[in-house]
Backbone as a ProteinNet text record, in pm:
[ID]
protein_1_A
[PRIMARY]
CCKARLLHYFATDEITDSSNKDVDEGKSADDTQFSNWCGWHNDHGSLTGLVPAMYHDKNGNIVQCPDEDAGLYIKSRNGDLVGPVTLPENALAFQVGETMQVHTGGWLHATPHAVRGCNTSGISRSTFAVFMEPEYHSPMNLPAGRSVSDTQCEKAEKSLPKTVRTLRSRWKLGMNFGEFSDATFAAFH
[TERTIARY]
-4315.8	-4227	-4117.7	-4078.7	-3972.8	-3871.7	-3748.2	-3641.1	-3575.6	-3545	-3477	-3344.9	-3244.7	-3113.3	-3049.7	-2990.6	-2903.2	-2766.7	-2717.5	-2589.8	-2480.5	-2380.2	-2268.9	-2140	-2068.1	-1940.3	-1832.3	-1750.4	-1651.5	-1540.4	-1486.9	-1374.6	-1253.4	-1171.7	-1046.6	-933.7	-831	-716.3	-612.6	-618	-521.3	-588.9	-515.1	-564.2	-543.2	-648.1	-636.4	-571.3	-503.5	-438.9	-541.3	-575.5	-673.6	-606.3	-480.4	-407.3	-434.1	-500.2	-528.6	-654.8	-638	-750.2	-856.2	-815.5	-913	-999.4	-938.1	-1015	-1106.2	-1052.3	-1132.2	-1256.1	-1242.7	-1354.7	-1439.3	-1405.7	-1483.3	-1462.1	-1352.3	-1327.9	-1227.4	-1174.3	-1074.8	-1135.9	-1055.3	-1100.7	-1128.4	-1068.1	-1088.7	-1171.6	-1304.3	-1393.9	-1381	-1315.8	-1304.2	-1218.4	-1134.7	-1049.2	-1122	-1241.9	-1310.5	-1352.2	-1400.7	-1460.9	-1393.3	-1369.4	-1316.5	-1421.3	-1544.7	-1651.4	-1752.6	-1805.8	-1903.8	-1889.4	-1847.9	-1819	-1942.7	-1920.1	-2027.6	-2120.9	-2250.4	-2352.2	-2487.5	-2581.6	-2723.2	-2797	-2900.7	-2989	-3079.1	-3105	-3181.2	-3331.8	-3376	-3518.3	-3582.7	-3697.7	-3772.8	-3727.9	-3722.5	-3697	-3625.7	-3529.4	-3458.4	-3479.8	-3528.8	-3543.5	-3424.1	-3369.3	-3251.3	-3272.3	-3219.4	-3216.6	-3075.7	-3058.8	-2924.6	-2827	-2702.7	-2599.5	-2558	-2512.4	-2452.7	-2308.8	-2218.6	-2078.2	-2046.7	-1959.8	-1926.6	-1774.7	-1728.9	-1585.7	-1558.9	-1433.6	-1397	-1462.7	-1517.1	-1587.8	-1739	-1784.1	-1926.5	-2005	-1937.4	-2004.9	-2040.5	-2158	-2197.6	-2118.6	-2056.5	-1973.6	-2008.3	-1971.8	-1979.1	-1869.9	-1897.3	-1796.4	-1679	-1557.5	-1442.2	-1384.1	-1438.9	-1387	-1496.9	-1480	-1583.6	-1603.3	-1511	-1523.9	-1586.3	-1613.2	-1670.3	-1821.7	-1878.4	-2023.5	-2074.8	-2203.7	-2274.3	-2251.3	-2215.5	-2199.8	-2291.4	-2339.9	-2419.2	-2360.8	-2396	-2358.6	-2486	-2485.6	-2600.8	-2603.5	-2711	-2721.8	-2609.9	-2554.1	-2444.3	-2307.4	-2304	-2177.8	-2119.5	-2190.7	-2139.8	-2144.5	-2038.1	-2029.5	-2104	-2189.8	-2266.3	-2238.6	-2187.9	-2168.1	-2046.5	-2027.8	-2110.4	-2249.6	-2346.6	-2486.2	-2509.4	-2555.5	-2586.2	-2735.9	-2796	-2939.3	-2960.7	-3059	-3089.8	-3137.2	-3114.9	-3163.4	-3314.5	-3361.8	-3504.3	-3557.1	-3467.6	-3509.6	-3515.3	-3577.9	-3583.5	-3555.7	-3461.8	-3427.1	-3462	-3481.8	-3513.4	-3421.1	-3380	-3302.3	-3382.3	-3384.9	-3454.3	-3368	-3432.6	-3363	-3391.6	-3324.8	-3334.8	-3473.8	-3543.4	-3678.3	-3771.1	-3757.4	-3835.7	-3798.4	-3670.6	-3626.2	-3699	-3712.2	-3785.2	-3933	-3992.7	-4137.3	-4179.7	-4086.2	-4118.2	-4070.7	-4015.1	-3965.4	-3851.7	-3774.7	-3659.7	-3688.5	-3813.5	-3841.2	-3764.8	-3753	-3669.4	-3552.8	-3435.7	-3317.4	-3267.1	-3214	-3153	-3039	-3014.6	-2914.7	-2784	-2679.6	-2550.2	-2496.4	-2453.1	-2405.3	-2294.4	-2216.9	-2106.8	-2096.4	-2033.4	-2008.3	-1857.6	-1810.1	-1666.4	-1633.6	-1529.4	-1490.6	-1431.9	-1433.2	-1378.3	-1226.4	-1161.4	-1015.2	-956.3	-1028.5	-983.8	-993.8	-887.3	-883.8	-986.4	-1051.7	-1139.7	-1281.4	-1319.1	-1454.4	-1533.9	-1651.5	-1740.1	-1867.2	-1947.4	-2069	-2182.5	-2301.4	-2421.7	-2536	-2620.8	-2742.8	-2844.8	-2966.6	-3075	-3138	-3153.6	-3210.1	-3328	-3431.9	-3546.7	-3550.1	-3539.7	-3537.2	-3675.8	-3743.2	-3877.9	-3869.1	-3939.3	-3932.1	-4060.6	-4084.9	-4205.7	-4194.7	-4305.1	-4302.1	-4211.9	-4157.4	-4058.7	-4104.5	-4229	-4276.7	-4351.1	-4341.7	-4408.8	-4340.8	-4420.7	-4362.8	-4286.7	-4184.9	-4103.9	-4139.9	-4263.5	-4315.3	-4286	-4274.9	-4260.7	-4398.5	-4408.7	-4535.8	-4564.7	-4690.8	-4731.9	-4658.7	-4612.5	-4546.1	-4397.4	-4342.7	-4198.6	-4131	-4003.9	-3929.7	-3811.2	-3750.8	-3632	-3522.8	-3505.2	-3401.3	-3432.4	-3560.7	-3596.1	-3551.5	-3547.4	-3523.6	-3385.6	-3284.2	-3151.7	-3084.8	-3081.1	-3021.1	-2869.1	-2807.6	-2663.2	-2583.6	-2631.1	-2559.3	-2553	-2664.6	-2666.2	-2578	-2579.6	-2494.3	-2347.2	-2306.3	-2166.2	-2122.7	-2217.6	-2185.5	-2182.3	-2218.1	-2218.1	-2075.2	-2054.4	-1922.4	-1885.8	-1757	-1705.4	-1764.6	-1788.9	-1835.4	-1986.3	-2058.6	-2203.8	-2234.8	-2291.1	-2327.2	-2448.4	-2453.5	-2567.6	-2694.4	-2805.4	-2934.2	-2962.8	-2935	-2965.7	-2883.5	-2773.1	-2693	-2756.1	-2855.4	-2917.2	-3067.6	-3133.9	-3280.3	-3320.6	-3413	-3468.4	-3620.2	-3681.3	-3827	-3888.2	-3990.6	-4057.5	-4011.4	-3903.4	-3855.8	-3950.5	-3950.1	-4015.9	-3906.8	-3948.4	-3851	-3753	-3799.7	-3711.2	-3602.7	-3640.5	-3542.2	-3440.9	-3490.8	-3401.8	-3307.9	-3359.3	-3275.1	-3166.4	-3204.3	-3106.4	-2997.1	-3036.5	-2939.6	-2848.2	-2903.3	-2823.8	-2722.9	-2768.7	-2675.8	-2566.1	-2601.1	-2502.1	-2398.6	-2439.7	-2347.3	-2245.7	-2280.4	-2193	-2125	-2173.7	-2116.1	-2073.4
7247	7148.9	7224.2	7171.4	7234	7129	7171.9	7091.2	7178.9	7121.8	7198.4	7130.5	7211.2	7156.2	7235.3	7162.1	7223.5	7230.5	7349.6	7369.4	7392.4	7307.5	7319	7338.9	7442.8	7473.9	7443.7	7344.5	7297.4	7398.9	7396.9	7484.1	7445.2	7543.1	7516.1	7524.5	7445.6	7446.9	7548.9	7589.1	7686.8	7821.5	7925.3	8061.1	8095.9	8151	8189	8325.5	8347.5	8475.5	8571.7	8673.7	8771.4	8903.3	8893.3	9016.5	9068.3	8991.1	9034.1	9119.8	9250.3	9343.4	9320.9	9291.7	9267	9146.2	9038.9	8920.4	8954.3	9026.2	9063.8	9143	9229.9	9313.7	9249.5	9125.7	9056	9112.6	9185.4	9249.7	9172.8	9064.3	8987.8	8926.4	8911.3	8841.9	8695.8	8645.1	8506.9	8503.2	8502.2	8498	8368.1	8267.6	8138.8	8149.7	8251.2	8269.2	8337.2	8386	8466.8	8386.5	8265.5	8190.5	8056.5	8022.6	7890.6	7803.5	7851	7768	7727.7	7818.8	7786.3	7890.6	7847.6	7938.8	8005.1	8099	8175.2	8083.9	8102.4	8025.3	8093.5	8049.9	8085.9	7960.1	7973.7	7860.3	7846.2	7723.8	7705.7	7696.9	7686.5	7681.6	7819.3	7831.7	7957	8057.2	8011.8	8101.1	8021.3	8083.4	8019.6	8102.3	8038.3	8103.2	8069	8168	8149.5	8207.1	8139.1	8192.2	8245.7	8328.3	8379.3	8265.6	8283.5	8182.7	8181.7	8065.1	8049.8	8004.9	8058.5	8019.7	7941.7	7840.1	7751.3	7742.6	7733.9	7710.1	7559.8	7519.7	7378.6	7286.4	7342.8	7262.2	7259.4	7324.2	7325.3	7436.8	7525.6	7638.5	7744.5	7803.2	7912.8	8036.4	8099.6	8218	8325.3	8447.2	8553.5	8525.7	8553.1	8531	8625.2	8571.6	8658	8725.3	8695.9	8752.2	8835	8965.7	9054.2	9037.7	8968.8	8946.5	8811.7	8727.9	8595.5	8607.1	8514.1	8507.1	8508.2	8533.3	8533	8663.7	8651	8766.1	8746.7	8856.9	8852.2	8952.1	8933.3	9030	9087.6	9219.7	9287.8	9262.6	9305.8	9288.3	9357.6	9463.5	9532.6	9488.3	9380.2	9321.8	9374.9	9466.3	9517.5	9408.8	9400.5	9305.7	9362.1	9281.1	9321.7	9219	9266.2	9172.9	9205.1	9126.6	9011.2	9052.8	8974.8	8999.9	8944.3	9029.5	8982.4	8999.6	8893.7	8895.9	8915.8	8994.8	9007.7	8873.2	8854.6	8733.2	8721.4	8601.7	8571	8623.5	8659.1	8708.2	8592.1	8616.8	8522.5	8602.7	8555.7	8624.7	8534.8	8595.9	8519.9	8563.2	8465.3	8490.1	8436.5	8512.7	8471.7	8369.6	8265.2	8163.1	8178.1	8096.3	8107.2	8071.9	7980.4	7946.9	8067	8141.8	8264.7	8367.1	8370	8461.1	8429.5	8300.7	8261	8294.4	8255.5	8274.3	8420.6	8511.8	8655	8719.7	8640.5	8695.4	8792.9	8775.6	8862	8984.5	9002.7	9116.5	9098.5	8973.7	8940.8	8857	8878.4	8802	8718.3	8600.2	8515.2	8589.7	8554.7	8621.9	8543.5	8589.7	8522.4	8540	8430.5	8438.2	8337.7	8365.7	8280.3	8293.3	8196	8203.4	8201.7	8308.2	8322.7	8268.4	8188.3	8123.7	8219	8171.6	8247	8237.8	8349.1	8355.4	8331.8	8254.3	8215.9	8064.7	8000.8	7854.9	7804.4	7692.2	7625.3	7678.2	7770.7	7826.4	7766.7	7712.5	7658.2	7742.4	7719.8	7798.3	7703.8	7731.8	7654.6	7748.9	7707.3	7780.3	7681.2	7724.9	7639.4	7707.6	7632.9	7689.4	7604.4	7671.4	7604.4	7645.9	7546.1	7569	7540.3	7643.5	7628.8	7622.6	7524.4	7504.9	7440.1	7447.2	7384.7	7231.9	7165.1	7020.7	6987.9	6868.9	6827.3	6849.9	6816.2	6826.7	6957.7	7054.9	7183.8	7261.4	7328.1	7404.2	7527.4	7562	7681.3	7787.2	7832.9	7927.8	8071.2	8155.8	8299.6	8362.8	8473.4	8545.8	8609.8	8633.3	8696.3	8829.7	8853.2	8979.6	8982.6	8876.2	8871.2	8774.7	8799.9	8717.5	8650.1	8557.4	8489.6	8592.3	8691	8791.9	8880	8895.4	8969.6	8894	8763.1	8678.3	8698.9	8717	8752.5	8844.6	8972	9069.3	9052	9092.9	9075.4	9150	9266.3	9343.4	9263.8	9203.8	9123.4	9000.2	8938.3	8821.7	8856	8972.6	9013.5	9038.3	9063.9	9090.2	8964.4	8850.8	8726.2	8686.2	8632.7	8577.7	8468	8445.5	8352.2	8211.1	8166	8028.5	8011.8	8120.4	8111.8	8102.9	7991	7971.7	8058.9	8109.8	8192.4	8107.7	8170.5	8102.7	8052.9	8135.7	8097.4	7978	7945.8	7828.7	7698.1	7706.4	7585.3	7578.9	7692.3	7695.4	7732.7	7656.2	7683.6	7688.6	7771.9	7783.5	7645.3	7610.2	7480.9	7376.8	7405.4	7309.5	7305	7191.3	7186.3	7195.7	7202.5	7221.9	7105.4	6984.4	6868.3	6874.3	6912.3	6924.6	7035.4	7146.7	7256.2	7210.7	7137.5	7085.7	6994.4	6902.8	6811	6887.9	6988.7	7069.4	7145.4	7193.5	7266.2	7174.2	7057.2	6963.8	6920.1	6896.4	6855	6965	7090.6	7202.3	7218.4	7175.4	7196.8	7070.4	6954.6	6829.6	6735.4
540.8	599.7	676.1	789	869.2	913.7	923.6	981.9	1085.9	1199.7	1303.7	1336.8	1363.3	1396.2	1508.8	1600.5	1698.8	1632.4	1611.7	1542.9	1647.4	1644.8	1739.9	1662.5	1695.9	1634.1	1737.4	1707.7	1803.3	1825.2	1947.3	1982.1	1899	1871.3	1801.6	1903.2	1879.9	1970.2	1929.1	1801.6	1755.7	1732.4	1758.4	1738	1591.2	1529.2	1388.9	1378	1266.1	1241.1	1183.2	1258.4	1209.8	1175.3	1132.1	1102.1	961.4	878.4	741.5	742.6	734.9	745.8	637.6	513.1	406.8	437.2	488.8	525.1	643.1	741.1	858.1	818.5	720.1	679.7	570.5	533.5	431.1	292.3	270.4	140.8	56.5	109.9	37.2	-87.6	-190.7	-311.4	-278.9	-172.5	-131.3	-3.8	-18.8	96.1	176	117.8	187.1	312.3	323.1	440.1	556.1	531.6	632.5	754.6	733.5	842.9	863.9	989.9	1021	1091.9	1103.1	1160.9	1054.6	980.3	875.7	766	648.2	538.4	479.7	390.2	326.7	249	268.7	196.9	210.2	126.3	140.2	180.6	260.7	286.6	164.8	122.2	-1.6	22.6	146.7	178.3	172.2	237.2	232.2	337.4	461.3	573.9	682.4	748	858.5	983.5	1088.5	1219.1	1306.4	1374.9	1459.4	1597.8	1697.8	1833.8	1860.7	1963.8	1993.2	2022.9	1982.2	2006	2152.2	2196	2328.7	2307.9	2387.7	2383.1	2509.7	2493.9	2605.3	2619.6	2743.7	2765.3	2755.9	2775	2757	2859.2	2966.5	3067.5	3044.8	2936.7	2905.2	2972.2	3044.2	3108.7	3005.8	3017.3	2929	2968.4	2867.1	2890.9	2788.1	2818.1	2717.9	2615.6	2491.5	2388.3	2412	2428	2456.1	2331.4	2214.8	2089.8	2023.6	2020.8	1966	1815.6	1748.2	1604.1	1569.6	1667.7	1642.4	1626.6	1548.5	1538.5	1396.4	1383.8	1255.9	1180.7	1053.4	964.7	845.1	790.9	668.2	569.2	442.8	339.7	281.4	262.8	204.3	54.3	-10.9	-157.4	-232.7	-174.5	-244.6	-193.9	-113.5	-71.3	57.1	125.8	253.1	359.6	439	548.7	669.3	729.1	847.3	956.3	1068.9	1178.5	1261.1	1364.6	1393.8	1439.8	1395.1	1430.9	1571.3	1660.1	1794.9	1818.9	1865.3	1894.6	2043.8	2081.4	2223.6	2280.1	2407.7	2474.3	2452.1	2432.3	2409.8	2277	2185.7	2053.6	1955.2	1843.2	1732.9	1606.6	1526	1401.5	1283.7	1167.8	1047	934.3	854.4	733.4	615.7	509.4	387.7	313.9	260.4	182.9	34.5	-45.5	-191.4	-244.6	-179.8	-226.4	-211.2	-103.2	-85.7	-192.5	-229	-334.6	-464.8	-496.4	-617.1	-603	-490.4	-472.1	-468.6	-438.7	-442	-571.5	-661.2	-787.5	-768.4	-661.4	-636.8	-551.8	-507	-417.1	-286.4	-241.2	-125.8	-176.5	-120.1	-160.5	-43.5	-76.3	25.1	93.2	217.6	299.7	301.3	229.1	239.5	381.8	441.5	579	606.3	709.9	754.3	905.6	968	1111.9	1133	1190.9	1216.3	1354.8	1359.5	1484.6	1586.4	1708.4	1819.6	1816.7	1831.7	1828.6	1966.8	2047	2180.4	2189.8	2225.2	2234.4	2336.4	2303.9	2399.5	2404.3	2316.6	2317.9	2200.8	2230.9	2127.5	2121.9	2018.2	1995.6	1962.6	2016.6	1985.5	1955.8	1863.4	1834	1780.5	1766.4	1718.4	1597.6	1489.2	1366.3	1319.9	1273.7	1212.7	1066.6	977.9	833.5	777.7	730.9	675.3	523.5	465.2	321.2	272.2	142.2	87.9	91.8	63.7	47.1	-72.1	-73.9	-172.9	-317.6	-349.1	-488.2	-517.7	-428	-450	-563.2	-646.7	-757.9	-709.2	-784.8	-756.9	-861	-857.5	-956	-915.1	-1015.5	-994	-981.1	-906.8	-903.6	-1039.4	-1065.8	-1191.9	-1209.4	-1330.7	-1361.1	-1330.9	-1274.8	-1244.9	-1341.1	-1371.2	-1466.6	-1397.5	-1469	-1416.9	-1387.2	-1474.7	-1451.3	-1330.4	-1294.8	-1172.8	-1047.5	-1059.2	-942.1	-882	-965.1	-914	-1014	-979	-1069.3	-1070.4	-1179.2	-1196.1	-1089.4	-1048.1	-946	-815.2	-776.2	-653.5	-668.9	-786.5	-811.9	-792.9	-842.5	-833.5	-689.2	-601	-461	-375.4	-434	-356.5	-320.5	-200.8	-168.4	-268.5	-287.2	-386.1	-373.2	-251.4	-229.4	-245.7	-268.8	-285.9	-434.6	-475.8	-616.4	-649.1	-770	-808.6	-813.9	-786.9	-791.8	-932.9	-1032.2	-1170.8	-1218.4	-1149.8	-1188.5	-1141.6	-1051.5	-995.5	-1013	-1024.1	-1036.2	-1178.5	-1232.1	-1364.9	-1354.4	-1435.3	-1439.4	-1464.9	-1388	-1402.5	-1302	-1227.6	-1127.5	-1008.4	-939	-808.6	-701.4	-575.7	-468	-459.5	-480.9	-475.8	-582.2	-703.1	-811.2	-781.2	-726.3	-687.1	-575.9	-478.1	-369.5	-424.5	-514	-573	-648.3	-725.6	-799.8	-704.7	-594.9	-495.8	-428.1	-384	-318.2	-414.5	-540.3	-640.5	-664.8	-656.1	-680.5	-568.7	-448.8	-333.7	-284.5	-322.8	-268.3	-377.4
[MASK]
+++++++++++++++++++++++++++++++++++++++++++++++++++++++++++++++++++++++++++++++++++++++++++++++++++++++++++++++++++++++++++++++++++++++++++++++++++++++++++++++++++++++++++++++++++++++++++++

């Protein structure tokens, strides 16, 4: 099953204060201050396909992003900040989601990511994402030889941004994708 969305991040009228170096580098104890467009999260599906972002001025013209710190950021398994991630024109990128993390027994981990707003007034951002996921009632089984503790190791959990709930807090052995989705939505909304 796939869902596709055109993601539009509206321009802000006020300039954000980016003078806090810890927040800028994603090292702050409060990761919630990092992004003013889309905060830190994992996609709960299997795989997300992304096209390069486009930035627009207040008249709707496509422009180069005037802020080198704006855009998509990810965190590695050990908590290192990577970004902003820039994709070449005509490229397609993929991010692993939590369902893939379960289905691989933790060999692949979901990609914590956020979108940081442009620090220039009147600039908006658009991108297109395709969210790939199993059918609603599909089982969320582990591969043979893998355990629940393999699925998300404690070290990786400790590196998650503050706003990203741990996988083990929402997924339990025996759940199907629909039950996992319901638990995920309940945890965040």
